[in-house]
Short mmCIF file of C-alpha atoms and ligand atoms in Angstrom, two decimals:
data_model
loop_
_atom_site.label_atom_id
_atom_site.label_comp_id
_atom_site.label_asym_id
_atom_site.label_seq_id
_atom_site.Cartn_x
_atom_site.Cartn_y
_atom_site.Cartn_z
CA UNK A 1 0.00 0.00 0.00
CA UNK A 2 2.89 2.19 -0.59
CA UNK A 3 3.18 5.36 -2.46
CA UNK A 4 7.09 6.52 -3.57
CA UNK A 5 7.98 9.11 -1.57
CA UNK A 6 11.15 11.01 0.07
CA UNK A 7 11.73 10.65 3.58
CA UNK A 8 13.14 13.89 4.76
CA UNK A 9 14.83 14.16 8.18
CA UNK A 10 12.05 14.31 9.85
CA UNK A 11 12.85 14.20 13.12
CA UNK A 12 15.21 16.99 12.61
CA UNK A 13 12.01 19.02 11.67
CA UNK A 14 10.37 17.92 14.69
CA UNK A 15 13.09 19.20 17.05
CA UNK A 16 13.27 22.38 14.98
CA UNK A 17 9.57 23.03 15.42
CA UNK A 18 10.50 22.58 19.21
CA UNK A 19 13.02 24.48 19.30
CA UNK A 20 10.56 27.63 17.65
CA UNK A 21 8.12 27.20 20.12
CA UNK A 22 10.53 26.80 23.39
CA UNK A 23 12.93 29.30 22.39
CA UNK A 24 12.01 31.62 25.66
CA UNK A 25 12.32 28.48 28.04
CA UNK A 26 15.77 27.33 26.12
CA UNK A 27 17.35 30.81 26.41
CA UNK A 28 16.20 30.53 30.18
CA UNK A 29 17.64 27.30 30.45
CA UNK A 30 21.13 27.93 28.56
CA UNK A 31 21.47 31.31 30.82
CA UNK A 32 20.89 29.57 33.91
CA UNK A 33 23.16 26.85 33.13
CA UNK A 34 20.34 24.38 33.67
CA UNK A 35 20.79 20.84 31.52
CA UNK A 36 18.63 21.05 28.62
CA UNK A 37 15.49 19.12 28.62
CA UNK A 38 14.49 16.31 26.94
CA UNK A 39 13.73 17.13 23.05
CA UNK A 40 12.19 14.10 21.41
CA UNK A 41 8.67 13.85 21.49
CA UNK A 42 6.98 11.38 23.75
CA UNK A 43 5.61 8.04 23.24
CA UNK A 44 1.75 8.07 24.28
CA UNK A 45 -0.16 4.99 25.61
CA UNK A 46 2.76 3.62 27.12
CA UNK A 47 0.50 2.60 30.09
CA UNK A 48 -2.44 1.14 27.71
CA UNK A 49 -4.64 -2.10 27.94
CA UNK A 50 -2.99 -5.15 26.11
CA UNK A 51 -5.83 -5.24 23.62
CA UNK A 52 -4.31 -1.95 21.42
CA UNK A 53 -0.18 -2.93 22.12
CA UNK A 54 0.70 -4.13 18.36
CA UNK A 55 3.10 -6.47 17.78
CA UNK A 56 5.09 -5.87 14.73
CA UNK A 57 7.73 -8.22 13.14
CA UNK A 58 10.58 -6.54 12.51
CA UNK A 59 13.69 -9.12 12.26
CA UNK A 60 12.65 -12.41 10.46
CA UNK A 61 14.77 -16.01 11.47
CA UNK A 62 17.97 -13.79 11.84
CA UNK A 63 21.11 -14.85 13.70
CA UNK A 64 22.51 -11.71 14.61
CA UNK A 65 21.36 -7.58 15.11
CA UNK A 66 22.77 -4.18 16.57
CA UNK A 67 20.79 -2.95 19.13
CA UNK A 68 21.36 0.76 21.00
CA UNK A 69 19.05 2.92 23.01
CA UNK A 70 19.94 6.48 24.44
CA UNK A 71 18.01 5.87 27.60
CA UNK A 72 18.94 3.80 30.78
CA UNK A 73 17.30 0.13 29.57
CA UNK A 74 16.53 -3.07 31.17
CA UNK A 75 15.65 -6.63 29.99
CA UNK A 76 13.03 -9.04 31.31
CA UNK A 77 13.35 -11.79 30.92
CA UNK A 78 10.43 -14.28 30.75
CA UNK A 79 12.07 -17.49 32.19
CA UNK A 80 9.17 -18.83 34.78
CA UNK A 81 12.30 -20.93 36.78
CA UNK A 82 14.52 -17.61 36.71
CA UNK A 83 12.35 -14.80 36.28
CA UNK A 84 13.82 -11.22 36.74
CA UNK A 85 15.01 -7.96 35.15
CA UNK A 86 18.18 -6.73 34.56
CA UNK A 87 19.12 -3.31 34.39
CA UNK A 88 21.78 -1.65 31.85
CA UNK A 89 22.30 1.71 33.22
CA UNK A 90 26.04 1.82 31.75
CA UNK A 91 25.08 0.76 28.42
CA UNK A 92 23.17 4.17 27.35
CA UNK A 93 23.64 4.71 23.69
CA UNK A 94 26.67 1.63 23.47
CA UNK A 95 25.75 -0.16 20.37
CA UNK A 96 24.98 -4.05 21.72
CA UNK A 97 25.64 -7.09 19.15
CA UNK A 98 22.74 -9.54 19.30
CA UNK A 99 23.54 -12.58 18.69
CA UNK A 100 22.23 -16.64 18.61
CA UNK A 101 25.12 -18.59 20.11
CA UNK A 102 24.71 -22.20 21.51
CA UNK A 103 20.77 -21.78 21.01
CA UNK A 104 20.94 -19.18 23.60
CA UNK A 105 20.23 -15.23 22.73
CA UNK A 106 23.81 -13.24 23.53
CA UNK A 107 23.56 -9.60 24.63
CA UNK A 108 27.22 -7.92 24.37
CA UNK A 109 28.54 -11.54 25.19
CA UNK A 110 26.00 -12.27 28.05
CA UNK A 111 23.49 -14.85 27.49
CA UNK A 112 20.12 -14.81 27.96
CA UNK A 113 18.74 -17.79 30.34
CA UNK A 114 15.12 -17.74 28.89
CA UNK A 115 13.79 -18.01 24.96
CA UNK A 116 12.39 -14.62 25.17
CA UNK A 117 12.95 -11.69 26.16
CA UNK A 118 11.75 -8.12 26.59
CA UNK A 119 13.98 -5.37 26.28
CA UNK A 120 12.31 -1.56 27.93
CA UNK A 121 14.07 1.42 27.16
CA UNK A 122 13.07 4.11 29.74
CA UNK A 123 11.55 7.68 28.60
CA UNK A 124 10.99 8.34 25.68
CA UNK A 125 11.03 4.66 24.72
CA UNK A 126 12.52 4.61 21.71
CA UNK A 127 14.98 1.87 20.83
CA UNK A 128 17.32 1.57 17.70
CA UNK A 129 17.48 -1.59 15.96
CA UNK A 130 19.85 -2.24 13.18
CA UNK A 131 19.95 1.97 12.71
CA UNK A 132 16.12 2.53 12.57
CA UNK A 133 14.57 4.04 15.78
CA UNK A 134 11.42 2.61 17.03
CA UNK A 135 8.73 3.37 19.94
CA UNK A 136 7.72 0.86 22.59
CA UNK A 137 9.37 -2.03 23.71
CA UNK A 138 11.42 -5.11 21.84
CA UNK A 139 10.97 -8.63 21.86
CA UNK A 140 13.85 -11.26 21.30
CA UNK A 141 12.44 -14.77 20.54
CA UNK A 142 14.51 -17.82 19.59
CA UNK A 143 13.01 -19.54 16.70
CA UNK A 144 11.68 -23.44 17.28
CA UNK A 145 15.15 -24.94 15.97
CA UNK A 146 17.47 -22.79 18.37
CA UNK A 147 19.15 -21.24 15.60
CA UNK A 148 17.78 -18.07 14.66
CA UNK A 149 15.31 -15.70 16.39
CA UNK A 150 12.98 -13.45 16.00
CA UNK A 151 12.76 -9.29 16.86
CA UNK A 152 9.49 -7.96 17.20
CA UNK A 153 8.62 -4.02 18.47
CA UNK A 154 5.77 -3.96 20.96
CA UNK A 155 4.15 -0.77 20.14
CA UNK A 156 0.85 1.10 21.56
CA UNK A 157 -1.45 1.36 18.53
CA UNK A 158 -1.65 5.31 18.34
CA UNK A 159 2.49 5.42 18.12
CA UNK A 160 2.60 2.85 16.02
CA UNK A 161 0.62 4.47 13.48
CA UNK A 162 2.70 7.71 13.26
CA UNK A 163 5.34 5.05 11.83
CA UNK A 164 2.53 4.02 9.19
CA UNK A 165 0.96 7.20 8.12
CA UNK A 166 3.72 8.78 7.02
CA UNK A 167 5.04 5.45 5.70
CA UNK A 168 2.20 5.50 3.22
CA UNK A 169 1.37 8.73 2.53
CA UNK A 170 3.39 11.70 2.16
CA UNK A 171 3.16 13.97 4.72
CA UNK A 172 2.98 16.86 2.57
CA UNK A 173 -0.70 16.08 1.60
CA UNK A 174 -3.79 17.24 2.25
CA UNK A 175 -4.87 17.10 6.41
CA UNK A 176 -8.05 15.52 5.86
CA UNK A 177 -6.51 13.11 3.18
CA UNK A 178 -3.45 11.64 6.33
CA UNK A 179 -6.24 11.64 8.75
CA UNK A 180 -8.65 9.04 6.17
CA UNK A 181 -5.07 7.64 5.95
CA UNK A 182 -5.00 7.34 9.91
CA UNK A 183 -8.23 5.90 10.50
CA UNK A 184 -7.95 3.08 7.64
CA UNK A 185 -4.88 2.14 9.30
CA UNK A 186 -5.73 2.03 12.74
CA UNK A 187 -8.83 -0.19 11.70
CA UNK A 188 -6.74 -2.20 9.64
CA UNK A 189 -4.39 -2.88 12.27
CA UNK A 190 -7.15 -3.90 14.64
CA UNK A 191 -8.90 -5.93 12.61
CA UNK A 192 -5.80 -8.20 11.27
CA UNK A 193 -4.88 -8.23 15.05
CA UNK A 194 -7.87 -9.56 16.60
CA UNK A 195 -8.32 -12.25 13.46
CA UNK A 196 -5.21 -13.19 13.48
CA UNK A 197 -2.45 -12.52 16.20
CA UNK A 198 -3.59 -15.17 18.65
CA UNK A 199 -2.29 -17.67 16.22
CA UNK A 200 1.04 -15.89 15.93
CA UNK A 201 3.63 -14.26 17.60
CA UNK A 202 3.61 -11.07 16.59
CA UNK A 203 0.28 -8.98 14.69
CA UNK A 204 1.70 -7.75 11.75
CA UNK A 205 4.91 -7.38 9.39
CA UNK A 206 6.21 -3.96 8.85
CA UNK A 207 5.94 -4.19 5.13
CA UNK A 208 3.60 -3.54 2.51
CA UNK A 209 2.48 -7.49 3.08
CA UNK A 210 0.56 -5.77 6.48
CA UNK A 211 0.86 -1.95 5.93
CA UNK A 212 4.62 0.07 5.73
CA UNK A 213 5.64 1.12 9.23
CA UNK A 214 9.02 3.04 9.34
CA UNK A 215 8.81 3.02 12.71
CA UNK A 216 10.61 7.27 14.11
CA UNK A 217 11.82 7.67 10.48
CA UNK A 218 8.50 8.23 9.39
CA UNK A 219 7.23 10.62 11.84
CA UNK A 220 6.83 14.24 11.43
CA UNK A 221 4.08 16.77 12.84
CA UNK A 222 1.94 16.27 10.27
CA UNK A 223 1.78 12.50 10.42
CA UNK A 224 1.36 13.25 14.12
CA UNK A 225 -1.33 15.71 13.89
CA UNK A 226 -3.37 13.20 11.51
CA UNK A 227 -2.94 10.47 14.19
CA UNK A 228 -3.99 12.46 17.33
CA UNK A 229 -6.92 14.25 15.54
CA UNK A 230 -7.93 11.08 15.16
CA UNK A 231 -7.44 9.48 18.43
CA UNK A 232 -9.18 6.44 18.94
CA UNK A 233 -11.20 6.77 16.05
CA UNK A 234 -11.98 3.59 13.81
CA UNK A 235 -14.49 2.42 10.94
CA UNK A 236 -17.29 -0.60 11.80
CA UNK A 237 -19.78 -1.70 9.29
CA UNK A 238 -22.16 -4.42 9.43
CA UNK A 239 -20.84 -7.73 8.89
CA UNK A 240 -22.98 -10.80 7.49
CA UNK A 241 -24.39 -11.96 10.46
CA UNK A 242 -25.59 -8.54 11.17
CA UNK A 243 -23.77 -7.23 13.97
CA UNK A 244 -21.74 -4.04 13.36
CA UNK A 245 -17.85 -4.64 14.03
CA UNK A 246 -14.68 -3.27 12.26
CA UNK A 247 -13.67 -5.03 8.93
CA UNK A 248 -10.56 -5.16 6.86
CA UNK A 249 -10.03 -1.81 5.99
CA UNK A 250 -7.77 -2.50 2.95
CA UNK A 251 -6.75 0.42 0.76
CA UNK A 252 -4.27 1.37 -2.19
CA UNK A 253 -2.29 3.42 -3.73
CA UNK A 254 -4.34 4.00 -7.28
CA UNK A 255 -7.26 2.26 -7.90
CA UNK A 256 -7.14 3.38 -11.73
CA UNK A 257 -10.67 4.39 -11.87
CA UNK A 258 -12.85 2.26 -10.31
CA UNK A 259 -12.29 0.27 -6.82
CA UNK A 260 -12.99 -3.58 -6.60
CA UNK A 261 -15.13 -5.39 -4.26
CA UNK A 262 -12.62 -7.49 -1.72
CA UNK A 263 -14.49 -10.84 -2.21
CA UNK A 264 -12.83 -10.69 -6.00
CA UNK A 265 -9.31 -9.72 -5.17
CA UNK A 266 -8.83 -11.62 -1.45
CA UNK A 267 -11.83 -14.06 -1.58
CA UNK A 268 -13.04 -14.69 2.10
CA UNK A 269 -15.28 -12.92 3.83
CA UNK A 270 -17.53 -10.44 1.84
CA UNK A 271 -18.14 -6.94 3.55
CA UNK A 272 -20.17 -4.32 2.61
CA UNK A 273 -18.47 -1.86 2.95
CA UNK A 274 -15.65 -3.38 0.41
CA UNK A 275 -17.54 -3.29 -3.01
CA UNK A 276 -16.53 -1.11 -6.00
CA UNK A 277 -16.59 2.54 -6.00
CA UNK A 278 -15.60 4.54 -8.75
CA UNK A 279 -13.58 6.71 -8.40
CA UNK A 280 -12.75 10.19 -11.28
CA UNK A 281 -10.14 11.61 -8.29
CA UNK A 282 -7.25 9.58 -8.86
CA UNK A 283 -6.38 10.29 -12.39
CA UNK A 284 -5.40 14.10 -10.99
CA UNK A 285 -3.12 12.81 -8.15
CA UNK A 286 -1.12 10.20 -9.55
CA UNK A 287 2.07 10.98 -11.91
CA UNK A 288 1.12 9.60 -15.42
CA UNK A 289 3.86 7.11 -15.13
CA UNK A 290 2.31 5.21 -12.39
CA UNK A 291 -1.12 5.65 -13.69
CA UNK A 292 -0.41 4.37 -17.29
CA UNK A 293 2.09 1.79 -16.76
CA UNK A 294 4.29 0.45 -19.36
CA UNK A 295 3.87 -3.13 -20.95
CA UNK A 296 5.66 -5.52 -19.03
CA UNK A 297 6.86 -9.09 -20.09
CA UNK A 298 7.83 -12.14 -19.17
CA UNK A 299 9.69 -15.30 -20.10
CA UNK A 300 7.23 -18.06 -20.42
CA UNK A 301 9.62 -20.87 -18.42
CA UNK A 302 10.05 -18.19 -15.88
CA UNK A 303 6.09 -17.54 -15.30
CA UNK A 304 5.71 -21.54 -15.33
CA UNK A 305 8.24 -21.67 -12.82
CA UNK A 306 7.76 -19.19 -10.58
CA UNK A 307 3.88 -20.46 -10.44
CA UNK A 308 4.75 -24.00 -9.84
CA UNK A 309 7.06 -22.95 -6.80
CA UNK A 310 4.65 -21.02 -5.10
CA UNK A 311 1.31 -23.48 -5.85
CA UNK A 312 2.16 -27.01 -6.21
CA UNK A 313 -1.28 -27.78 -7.82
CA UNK A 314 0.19 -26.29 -11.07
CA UNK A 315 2.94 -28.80 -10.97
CA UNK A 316 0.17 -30.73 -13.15
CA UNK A 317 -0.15 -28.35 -15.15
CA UNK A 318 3.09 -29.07 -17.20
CA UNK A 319 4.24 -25.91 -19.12
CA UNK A 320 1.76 -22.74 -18.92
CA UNK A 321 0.49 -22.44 -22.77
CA UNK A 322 -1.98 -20.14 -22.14
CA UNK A 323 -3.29 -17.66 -19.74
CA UNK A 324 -6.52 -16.68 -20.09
CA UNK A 325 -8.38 -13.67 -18.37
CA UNK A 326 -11.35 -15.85 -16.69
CA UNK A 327 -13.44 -13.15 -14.91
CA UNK A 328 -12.85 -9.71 -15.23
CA UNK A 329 -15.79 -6.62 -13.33
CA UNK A 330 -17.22 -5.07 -15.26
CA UNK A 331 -18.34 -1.22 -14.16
CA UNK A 332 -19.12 0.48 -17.83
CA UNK A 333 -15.94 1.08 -19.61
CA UNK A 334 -13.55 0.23 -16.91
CA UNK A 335 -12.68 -3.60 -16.34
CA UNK A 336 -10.23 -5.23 -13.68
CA UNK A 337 -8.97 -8.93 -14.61
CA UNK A 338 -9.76 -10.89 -11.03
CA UNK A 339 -9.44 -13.90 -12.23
CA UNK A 340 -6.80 -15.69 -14.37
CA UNK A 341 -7.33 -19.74 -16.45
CA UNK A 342 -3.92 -21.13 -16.95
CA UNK A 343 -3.77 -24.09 -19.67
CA UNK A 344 -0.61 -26.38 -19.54
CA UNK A 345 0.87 -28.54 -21.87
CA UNK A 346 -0.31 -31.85 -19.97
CA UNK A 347 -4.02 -30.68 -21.23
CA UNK A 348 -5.14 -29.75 -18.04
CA UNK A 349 -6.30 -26.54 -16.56
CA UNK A 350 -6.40 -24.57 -13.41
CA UNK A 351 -7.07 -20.92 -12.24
CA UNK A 352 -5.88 -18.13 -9.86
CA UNK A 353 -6.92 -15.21 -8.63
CA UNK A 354 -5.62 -12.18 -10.61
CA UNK A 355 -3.71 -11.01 -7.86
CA UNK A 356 -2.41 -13.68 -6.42
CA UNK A 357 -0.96 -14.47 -10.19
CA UNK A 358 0.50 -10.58 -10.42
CA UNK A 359 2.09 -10.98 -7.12
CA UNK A 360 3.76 -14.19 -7.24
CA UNK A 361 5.29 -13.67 -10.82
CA UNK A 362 6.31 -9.83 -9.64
CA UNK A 363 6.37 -9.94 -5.61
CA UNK A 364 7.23 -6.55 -5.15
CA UNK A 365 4.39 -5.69 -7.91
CA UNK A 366 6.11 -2.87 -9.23
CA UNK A 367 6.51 -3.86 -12.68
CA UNK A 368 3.13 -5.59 -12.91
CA UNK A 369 1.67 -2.96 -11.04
CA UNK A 370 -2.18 -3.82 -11.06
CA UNK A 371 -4.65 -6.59 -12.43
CA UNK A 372 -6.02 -4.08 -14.88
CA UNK A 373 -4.02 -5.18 -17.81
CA UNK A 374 -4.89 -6.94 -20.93
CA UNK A 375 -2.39 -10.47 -21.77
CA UNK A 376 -0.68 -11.13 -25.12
CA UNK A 377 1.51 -14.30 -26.23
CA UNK A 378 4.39 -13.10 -27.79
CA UNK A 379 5.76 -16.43 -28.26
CA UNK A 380 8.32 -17.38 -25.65
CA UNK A 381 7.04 -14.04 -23.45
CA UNK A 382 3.94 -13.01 -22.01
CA UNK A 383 3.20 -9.51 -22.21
CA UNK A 384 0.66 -7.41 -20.32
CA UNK A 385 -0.57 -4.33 -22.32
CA UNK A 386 -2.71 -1.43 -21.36
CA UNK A 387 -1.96 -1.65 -17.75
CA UNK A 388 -3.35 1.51 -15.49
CA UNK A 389 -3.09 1.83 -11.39
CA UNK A 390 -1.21 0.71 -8.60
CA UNK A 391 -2.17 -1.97 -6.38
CA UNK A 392 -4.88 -4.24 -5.25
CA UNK A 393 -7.49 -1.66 -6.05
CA UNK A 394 -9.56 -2.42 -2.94
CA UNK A 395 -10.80 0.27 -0.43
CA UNK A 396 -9.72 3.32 -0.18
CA UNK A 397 -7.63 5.01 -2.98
CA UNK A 398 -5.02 7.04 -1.32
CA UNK A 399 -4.17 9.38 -4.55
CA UNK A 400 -8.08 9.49 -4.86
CA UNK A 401 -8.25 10.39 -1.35
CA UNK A 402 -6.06 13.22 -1.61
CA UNK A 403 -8.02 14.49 -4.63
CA UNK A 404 -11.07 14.67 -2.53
CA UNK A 405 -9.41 16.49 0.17
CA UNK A 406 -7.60 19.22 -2.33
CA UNK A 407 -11.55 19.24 -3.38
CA UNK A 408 -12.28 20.02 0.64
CA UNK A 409 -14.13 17.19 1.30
CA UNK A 410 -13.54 15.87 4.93
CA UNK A 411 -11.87 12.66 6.10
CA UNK A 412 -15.47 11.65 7.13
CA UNK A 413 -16.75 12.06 3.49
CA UNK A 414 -13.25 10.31 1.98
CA UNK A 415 -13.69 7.19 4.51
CA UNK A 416 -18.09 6.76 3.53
CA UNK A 417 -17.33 6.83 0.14
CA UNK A 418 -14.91 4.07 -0.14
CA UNK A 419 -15.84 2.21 2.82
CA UNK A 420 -19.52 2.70 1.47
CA UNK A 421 -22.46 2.02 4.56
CA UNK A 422 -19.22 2.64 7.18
CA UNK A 423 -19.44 5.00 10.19
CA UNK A 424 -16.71 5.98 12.71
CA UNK A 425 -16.57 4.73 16.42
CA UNK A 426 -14.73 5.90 18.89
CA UNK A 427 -12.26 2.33 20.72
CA UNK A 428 -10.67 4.61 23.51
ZN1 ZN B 501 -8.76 5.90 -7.56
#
């Protein structure tokens, strides 16, 4: 769900907005000979209920990671035979080498006597792992094998998604356009928490697989001012059995004209509030470049290949011959491909959802940007033609979002017309 963007020193602009608006007090300070006070901003809802702490996976099955933190620290450690903390007072802003040695997690050559283990920087908790500052609290977990572990950031939700807004959305845009931004992603976050983090260890990546968090990088005051004006706030609609709850509140960067109802794209559950919306705003956000993509092609024994690795099923299959656009919607002159037939030499036949196809031959989807595309054999290539957008094309389009708010319309009015039927409610 990410849009290109520049990440300016953001934090830098933080301070310096500080520094404007303390400039009496810091003069006071300086002439008194006082020790300046702290400058980076705080980390809200450190003292929150479990239910909104997120836990995002940051380092994957890795065997080794720099950790340093500018604040007096200490690490629990979640051992029920030798339970305890351990404070690092002397180890303020020394980068620490983590490391798996012996299946044990090694801090600076000490190991760990537990599997897990929570490390709490003191105010402001932040932490920096591997360079990147983050908010909250980290979690060291060995994998099942003892050989590699895990690093996930324990974050309060509203903190976490000053790392996401301006992560996927520049922070230049329209107000109303990063707070729409705010409250998809705070719903979104939620929603794939409470379906499924109890069967996991952590809630969601930090990629575009979840949503893009960036973690301090990506915070500035706007992101911040679109996250606490919207405190709290997230979207319900009503869900098949009738009750009203919050729902998967997927969006993307340019729908291309027309948004697509979830059931087509994701399968699953069908919501309401996820059909197709068109939508005339993008067109005047997006540079042409990424609206109109260019044709894109590729080698027919690498699309056979790169489908049989990813779905066994096509195994039978033999070599792709043909791939043939099985379902495509169909809102008046616009058309998305949702679902693709692939023929194989053995005779026999199988299909895939569109996106599921454009994302395993192009993971990062960048080249095949969007299902909206039409396919041509060009003998030992496939070639997709015609293509427009960016994305999955479901929810909320953020370039059409921000052409709605240059237009004036609110965050209220952005969020009900691509979450149609969906109303705001108020979690804490
Ligand atoms: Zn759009």
């Amino acid at each position: 769900m990410v849009i290109e963007k520049n990440i300016k020193n953001n934090q830098l602009k933080i301070i310096n907005n500080q520094l404007i608006r303390t400039a009496p007090l810091l003069l006071l300070i300086i002439l008194g000979g006082c020790k300046a006070r702290q400058l980076t901003r705080p980390t809200p809802q450190m003292d929150i209920g479990p239910q909104f702490w997120v836990r995002v996976l940051l380092l994957n099955d890795v065997t080794a990671c720099t950790l340093k933190i500018a604040s007096p620290f200490s690490i629990i450690s979640h051992d029920p035979r030798t339970p305890g903390i351990r404070n690092y007072p002397k180890q303020v802003n020394v980068p620490l080498r983590i490391e798996i040695s012996g299946g044990r997690i090694t801090i600076a050559g000490t190991p760990l006597t537990s599997s897990e283990a929570i490390i709490f920087p003191g105010d402001p908790y932040i932490f920096n792992l591997n360079g990147d500052d983050y908010r909250g609290k980290l979690k060291l977990q060995i994998g099942p094998d003892g050989s590699s572990f895990d690093a996930v950031n324990l974050v309060p939700l509203e903190p976490y998604l000053a790392g996401v807004v301006g992560a996927e959305m520049p922070d230049y845009w329209e107000p109303e356009a990063l707070r729409a931004q705010a409250v998809a992603a705070r719903t979104y976050c939620l929603y794939i928490k409470e379906r499924f983090g109890s069967n996991r260890a952590w809630d969601v990546r930090k990629t575009q697989a979840s949503q893009v968090y960036l973690g301090v990088r990506a915070e500035s005051a706007q992101v911040w001012n679109a996250v606490s004006r919207t405190y709290g706030r997230v979207l319900v609609c009503k869900h098949s059995d009738g009750t009203e709850d919050i729902f998967p509140t997927y969006y993307s960067s340019i729908c291309g004209g027309h948004t697509e109802d979830s059931k087509y794209v994701f399968g699953g559950d069908s919501f309401e509030a996820l059909v197709g919306r068109s939508c005339p705003y993008c067109k005047d956000v997006a540079k042409p470049r990424f609206f109109f993509w260019p044709m894109v092609q590729f080698d027919k024994s690498y699309v056979t290949a790169k489908l049989s690795q990813r779905y066994s099923k096509l195994k039978q299959l033999g070599k792709i011959t043909n791939i043939i656009a099985a379902r495509q919607s169909n809102y008046g002159n616009f058309s998305r491909v949702t679902l693709v037939k692939l023929v194989g030499s053995t005779g026999k036949s199988d299909s895939l959802r569109a996106e599921d196809f454009r994302l395993t031959i192009d993971p990062s989807g960048r080249k095949l940007q969007s299902t909206i595309y039409q396919i041509v054999d060009k003998g030992d290539k496939w070639a997709f033609l015609s293509g427009t957008g960016y994305g999955h094309g479901v929810g909320m389009c953020q370039c059409g979002a921000q052409a709605m708010a240059r237009e004036g319309k609110t965050a209220e009015q952005i969020l009900s017309y691509y979450y149609r039927n969906s109303r705001i409610e108020i979690v804490y």
